[in-house]
Short mmCIF file of C-alpha atoms in Angstrom, two decimals:
data_model
loop_
_atom_site.label_atom_id
_atom_site.label_comp_id
_atom_site.label_asym_id
_atom_site.label_seq_id
_atom_site.Cartn_x
_atom_site.Cartn_y
_atom_site.Cartn_z
CA MET A 1 -115.27 -39.69 -82.86
CA ILE A 2 -114.22 -42.26 -84.00
CA ASP A 3 -113.38 -40.21 -86.82
CA ARG A 4 -111.62 -37.48 -85.83
CA ALA A 5 -108.62 -40.25 -84.24
CA ARG A 6 -108.80 -42.08 -86.59
CA ARG A 7 -107.49 -39.40 -88.60
CA SER A 8 -104.96 -38.72 -86.06
CA ARG A 9 -104.05 -41.53 -86.04
CA SER A 10 -103.16 -41.14 -89.67
CA PHE A 11 -101.21 -38.05 -89.37
CA LEU A 12 -98.86 -39.10 -86.54
CA LEU A 13 -98.52 -42.50 -88.36
CA SER A 14 -97.39 -40.62 -91.28
CA ALA A 15 -95.59 -37.86 -89.56
CA ALA A 16 -94.25 -40.01 -86.97
CA LEU A 17 -92.83 -42.35 -89.62
CA THR A 18 -91.79 -39.76 -91.75
CA ARG A 19 -89.18 -38.16 -89.44
CA ALA A 20 -87.84 -41.39 -88.80
CA GLY A 21 -86.57 -41.99 -92.02
CA GLN A 22 -85.20 -39.19 -91.87
CA THR A 23 -83.70 -39.57 -89.47
CA PHE A 24 -82.09 -42.47 -90.57
CA LEU A 25 -81.58 -41.81 -93.12
CA ARG A 26 -79.15 -38.56 -92.51
CA ALA A 27 -76.79 -40.29 -89.90
CA GLU A 28 -76.78 -43.49 -92.18
CA PRO A 29 -76.72 -42.77 -95.62
CA PRO A 30 -77.01 -45.63 -98.81
CA GLY A 31 -73.74 -45.65 -100.47
CA GLY A 32 -72.28 -42.20 -98.56
CA ARG A 33 -73.59 -38.24 -97.71
CA GLU A 34 -72.18 -37.19 -101.08
CA ARG A 35 -74.49 -39.64 -102.86
CA TRP A 36 -77.65 -37.84 -101.32
CA GLU A 37 -76.23 -34.14 -101.24
CA ARG A 38 -77.90 -31.36 -104.24
CA LYS A 39 -77.33 -28.53 -103.93
CA ASN A 40 -80.70 -25.39 -103.76
CA HIS A 41 -81.12 -22.88 -105.97
CA ALA A 42 -79.51 -20.23 -103.37
CA GLY A 43 -76.23 -22.96 -104.43
CA ARG A 44 -76.75 -23.95 -100.29
CA THR A 45 -76.04 -27.60 -99.90
CA VAL A 46 -78.68 -29.67 -98.59
CA GLY A 47 -79.61 -33.89 -97.98
CA LEU A 48 -81.79 -35.44 -100.56
CA TYR A 49 -82.86 -37.49 -96.73
CA ALA A 50 -86.71 -35.70 -96.77
CA GLY A 51 -87.88 -37.24 -99.95
CA PRO A 52 -87.52 -41.16 -99.45
CA ALA A 53 -87.90 -40.94 -95.85
CA SER A 54 -91.86 -38.69 -96.45
CA ALA A 55 -92.90 -41.17 -99.39
CA LEU A 56 -92.34 -44.53 -97.50
CA GLY A 57 -93.70 -42.80 -94.31
CA THR A 58 -97.28 -41.29 -96.56
CA ALA A 59 -97.53 -44.69 -97.54
CA VAL A 60 -97.42 -46.68 -94.96
CA ALA A 61 -99.83 -44.30 -93.42
CA ALA A 62 -101.63 -44.27 -96.84
CA ALA A 63 -101.93 -48.35 -97.48
CA ARG A 64 -104.06 -48.52 -94.04
CA VAL A 65 -106.22 -46.11 -95.09
CA HIS A 66 -106.71 -47.49 -98.80
CA PRO A 67 -104.69 -49.86 -100.50
CA GLY A 68 -104.50 -48.03 -103.80
CA ALA A 69 -104.01 -44.80 -102.06
CA GLY A 70 -101.01 -46.86 -100.67
CA LEU A 71 -99.79 -48.40 -103.65
CA ALA A 72 -99.93 -45.14 -105.75
CA VAL A 73 -97.97 -43.01 -102.85
CA LEU A 74 -95.37 -45.47 -102.69
CA ALA A 75 -95.06 -45.24 -106.49
CA ALA A 76 -95.00 -41.48 -107.36
CA GLY A 77 -91.80 -41.91 -104.19
CA ALA A 78 -90.10 -44.20 -106.40
CA CYS A 79 -90.52 -42.62 -110.05
CA GLY A 80 -89.95 -39.36 -108.87
CA ALA A 81 -87.01 -41.17 -106.45
CA TYR A 82 -85.85 -42.72 -109.92
CA ASP A 83 -85.94 -39.04 -112.00
CA ASP A 84 -84.00 -37.50 -108.88
CA VAL A 85 -80.82 -39.73 -109.90
CA ALA A 86 -80.86 -41.03 -113.32
CA GLY A 87 -82.03 -37.28 -114.60
CA ALA A 88 -79.64 -35.64 -111.62
CA GLY A 89 -77.82 -32.43 -113.76
CA ASP A 90 -80.91 -32.76 -116.97
CA PRO A 91 -81.83 -29.02 -117.64
CA ARG A 92 -85.07 -30.29 -119.85
CA ARG A 93 -88.03 -30.10 -117.51
CA GLY A 94 -91.57 -30.74 -118.27
CA PHE A 95 -93.69 -32.91 -120.67
CA ARG A 96 -92.78 -31.05 -123.64
CA ALA A 97 -89.38 -31.78 -122.72
CA HIS A 98 -89.53 -35.35 -122.14
CA LEU A 99 -91.97 -37.19 -124.58
CA GLY A 100 -90.33 -34.35 -127.24
CA ALA A 101 -87.41 -36.50 -126.04
CA LEU A 102 -88.86 -39.86 -126.74
CA ARG A 103 -89.92 -39.12 -129.96
CA ASP A 104 -85.79 -38.10 -130.97
CA GLY A 105 -85.48 -42.36 -129.66
CA GLU A 106 -84.64 -40.66 -126.14
CA VAL A 107 -86.12 -42.29 -123.31
CA THR A 108 -85.50 -40.09 -119.97
CA SER A 109 -86.03 -40.42 -116.47
CA GLY A 110 -88.35 -37.69 -116.22
CA ALA A 111 -90.50 -39.69 -119.46
CA VAL A 112 -90.27 -43.06 -117.69
CA LYS A 113 -91.85 -40.28 -114.37
CA LEU A 114 -94.57 -39.47 -116.46
CA PHE A 115 -95.59 -42.77 -117.54
CA GLY A 116 -94.68 -44.24 -114.28
CA ILE A 117 -96.78 -42.27 -112.42
CA SER A 118 -99.57 -42.41 -114.21
CA ALA A 119 -99.88 -45.56 -114.86
CA ALA A 120 -100.07 -45.52 -111.24
CA GLY A 121 -102.53 -43.65 -110.99
CA LEU A 122 -105.19 -45.01 -113.37
CA VAL A 123 -104.96 -48.52 -111.28
CA ALA A 124 -104.89 -46.19 -107.97
CA GLY A 125 -108.27 -44.83 -109.58
CA ALA A 126 -109.42 -48.59 -110.39
CA LEU A 127 -109.24 -49.80 -107.13
CA MET A 128 -110.58 -46.78 -105.38
CA LYS A 129 -113.49 -46.79 -107.76
CA GLU A 130 -116.19 -48.89 -109.02
CA ARG A 131 -117.59 -47.21 -112.67
CA PRO A 132 -115.08 -47.13 -115.18
CA LEU A 133 -115.59 -43.04 -116.09
CA ASP A 134 -115.13 -42.53 -112.44
CA LYS A 135 -111.72 -44.64 -112.52
CA ALA A 136 -110.53 -42.56 -115.88
CA LEU A 137 -111.35 -39.31 -113.56
CA ALA A 138 -109.75 -40.33 -110.15
CA GLY A 139 -106.71 -41.05 -112.69
CA VAL A 140 -106.15 -38.48 -113.55
CA VAL A 141 -107.06 -36.59 -110.93
CA ILE A 142 -104.07 -38.51 -108.15
CA ALA A 143 -100.86 -38.29 -110.90
CA GLY A 144 -101.78 -34.96 -112.48
CA ALA A 145 -101.75 -33.41 -108.00
CA ALA A 146 -98.42 -35.48 -108.28
CA HIS A 147 -97.70 -33.29 -111.11
CA PHE A 148 -99.36 -30.35 -109.85
CA VAL A 149 -97.14 -30.37 -106.39
CA ASN A 150 -94.06 -30.91 -107.76
CA LEU A 151 -94.55 -27.99 -110.35
CA VAL A 152 -94.53 -25.59 -106.78
CA ASP A 153 -91.68 -27.26 -105.09
CA VAL A 154 -89.59 -24.36 -106.75
CA ARG A 155 -88.14 -23.20 -103.71
CA PRO A 156 -87.64 -24.24 -100.28
CA GLY A 157 -91.56 -25.44 -98.24
CA ARG A 158 -93.46 -24.57 -101.70
CA ALA A 159 -94.79 -27.81 -101.76
CA ALA A 160 -95.16 -29.18 -98.52
CA GLY A 161 -96.46 -25.84 -98.00
CA ALA A 162 -98.78 -26.26 -100.97
CA VAL A 163 -100.26 -29.64 -99.46
CA LEU A 164 -100.61 -28.96 -96.27
CA ALA A 165 -102.90 -25.92 -97.71
CA LEU A 166 -104.87 -27.70 -99.77
CA GLY A 167 -105.22 -30.53 -98.37
CA ALA A 168 -106.19 -29.11 -94.57
CA PRO A 169 -110.13 -28.96 -95.90
CA GLY A 170 -109.55 -33.06 -96.30
CA LEU A 171 -109.76 -32.69 -92.18
CA LEU A 172 -113.01 -32.09 -91.42
CA ARG A 173 -114.03 -35.04 -93.84
CA ASN A 174 -115.22 -38.39 -91.98
CA GLY A 175 -114.56 -41.34 -93.71
CA PRO A 176 -111.63 -42.55 -96.00
CA GLY A 177 -110.56 -38.62 -97.11
CA GLY A 178 -109.85 -37.52 -94.36
CA GLU A 179 -108.03 -39.85 -93.16
CA LEU A 180 -105.72 -39.91 -96.71
CA ALA A 181 -106.05 -35.96 -96.55
CA ALA A 182 -104.28 -36.82 -92.46
CA ALA A 183 -101.84 -38.73 -93.91
CA ALA A 184 -100.62 -36.27 -97.05
CA LEU A 185 -100.63 -33.18 -94.13
CA GLY A 186 -98.35 -35.63 -91.48
CA GLY A 187 -95.41 -36.01 -94.38
CA ALA A 188 -95.60 -32.74 -95.74
CA ALA A 189 -96.29 -31.29 -91.79
CA ALA A 190 -93.23 -33.48 -90.88
CA VAL A 191 -90.19 -32.19 -93.30
CA LEU A 192 -91.27 -28.58 -93.36
CA PRO A 193 -89.35 -27.15 -90.74
CA ASP A 194 -85.60 -28.39 -92.15
CA ASP A 195 -87.24 -28.10 -95.72
CA LEU A 196 -87.36 -24.29 -94.88
CA GLY A 197 -84.91 -24.54 -92.96
CA GLU A 198 -82.63 -25.37 -96.04
CA ARG A 199 -81.16 -27.92 -94.23
CA VAL A 200 -83.05 -30.74 -96.93
CA MET A 201 -84.79 -30.49 -100.14
CA ILE A 202 -87.83 -33.41 -100.78
CA GLY A 203 -86.81 -34.13 -104.42
CA ASP A 204 -88.63 -35.58 -106.83
CA ALA A 205 -89.52 -38.82 -104.75
CA GLY A 206 -91.30 -36.24 -102.13
CA ALA A 207 -93.38 -34.35 -104.38
CA HIS A 208 -94.41 -36.15 -106.20
CA ALA A 209 -95.20 -39.23 -103.07
CA LEU A 210 -97.00 -36.10 -101.22
CA GLY A 211 -99.13 -34.63 -104.67
CA ALA A 212 -100.25 -38.56 -105.33
CA ALA A 213 -101.71 -39.02 -101.29
CA LEU A 214 -103.01 -35.41 -101.91
CA GLY A 215 -105.22 -36.76 -105.09
CA ALA A 216 -106.08 -39.50 -103.62
CA ALA A 217 -107.63 -37.87 -100.80
CA VAL A 218 -109.70 -36.09 -102.96
CA VAL A 219 -110.41 -38.92 -104.87
CA ALA A 220 -112.11 -40.16 -101.78
CA CYS A 221 -113.58 -37.62 -100.89
CA ASN A 222 -115.71 -36.52 -104.17
CA ARG A 223 -117.88 -38.40 -107.05
CA ARG A 224 -118.01 -38.07 -110.63
CA THR A 225 -118.60 -33.67 -110.38
CA GLY A 226 -115.95 -33.20 -108.27
CA LEU A 227 -113.36 -35.38 -109.96
CA LEU A 228 -114.39 -34.19 -112.97
CA ALA A 229 -113.18 -30.37 -111.58
CA HIS A 230 -110.22 -31.75 -110.02
CA ALA A 231 -109.22 -33.37 -113.24
CA VAL A 232 -109.55 -30.14 -115.36
CA ALA A 233 -107.96 -28.40 -112.58
CA VAL A 234 -104.86 -30.34 -112.27
CA VAL A 235 -104.63 -30.95 -116.30
CA ALA A 236 -104.92 -27.16 -116.64
CA ALA A 237 -102.00 -26.84 -114.03
CA ALA A 238 -100.08 -29.05 -116.36
CA ALA A 239 -101.04 -27.04 -119.62
CA TYR A 240 -99.72 -24.27 -117.63
CA GLY A 241 -96.32 -25.77 -115.98
CA ASP A 242 -94.63 -22.29 -115.78
CA ARG A 243 -96.67 -20.23 -114.81
CA VAL A 244 -97.43 -22.42 -112.40
CA SER A 245 -94.19 -22.39 -110.50
CA ALA A 246 -93.23 -18.84 -111.91
CA ALA A 247 -96.68 -17.77 -109.36
CA ALA A 248 -94.67 -20.69 -106.93
CA ARG A 249 -91.84 -18.53 -106.84
CA ALA A 250 -93.15 -15.58 -106.09
CA VAL A 251 -94.75 -16.76 -102.94
CA SER A 252 -93.18 -15.87 -99.74
CA LEU A 253 -92.68 -17.43 -96.75
#
């Protein structure tokens, strides 16, 4: 009963803060409304309010459970937000493109995001686990989950829907893992209606933050064998990123 109440609080806190942040940003967008507007895949004008709102709301809820998890979510959201702004209009996508540019001496916003989220994942993993190998695997899982959710953010509702689907089993777990899963699901549930309705997009900020929260929940729920299995899965998803994104486009919601 106590664990169920804690999971409920994590879900409600994440969802409430995300909705409140989205409402505030829509009413008073810093720097003017045009700075927050983007064209989606269908050419409709949508707002980026849901991204920072979900990143902050989920980070606060996750930090109540474990500071390392909150740090990972906040850092992933910040790196994603930087790419949303600095990388707007950059057609390059994927690790290979940004690492190729880095080899040529150009530091892209995507490269900053890649290394920033990887570093945040490793720090969070070090805080959440005790043994060196487990720390490293946890870092891979957190950073990899953040990247995976961004890979499926190719159509309205795909990223938030993936977090809800993949995170739901975590609600059956007691302890920090269940609470972190609830925090991830709260943020995703709060943005899903407007995302599906093509009124907002969560952008890299929201996708990476929600993914990092999902990864932190996986880390809290698993020991070494589970961490290894999830690490292999997220690395494979990164290696076949184009196929993952194509599969997400084909899903009907």
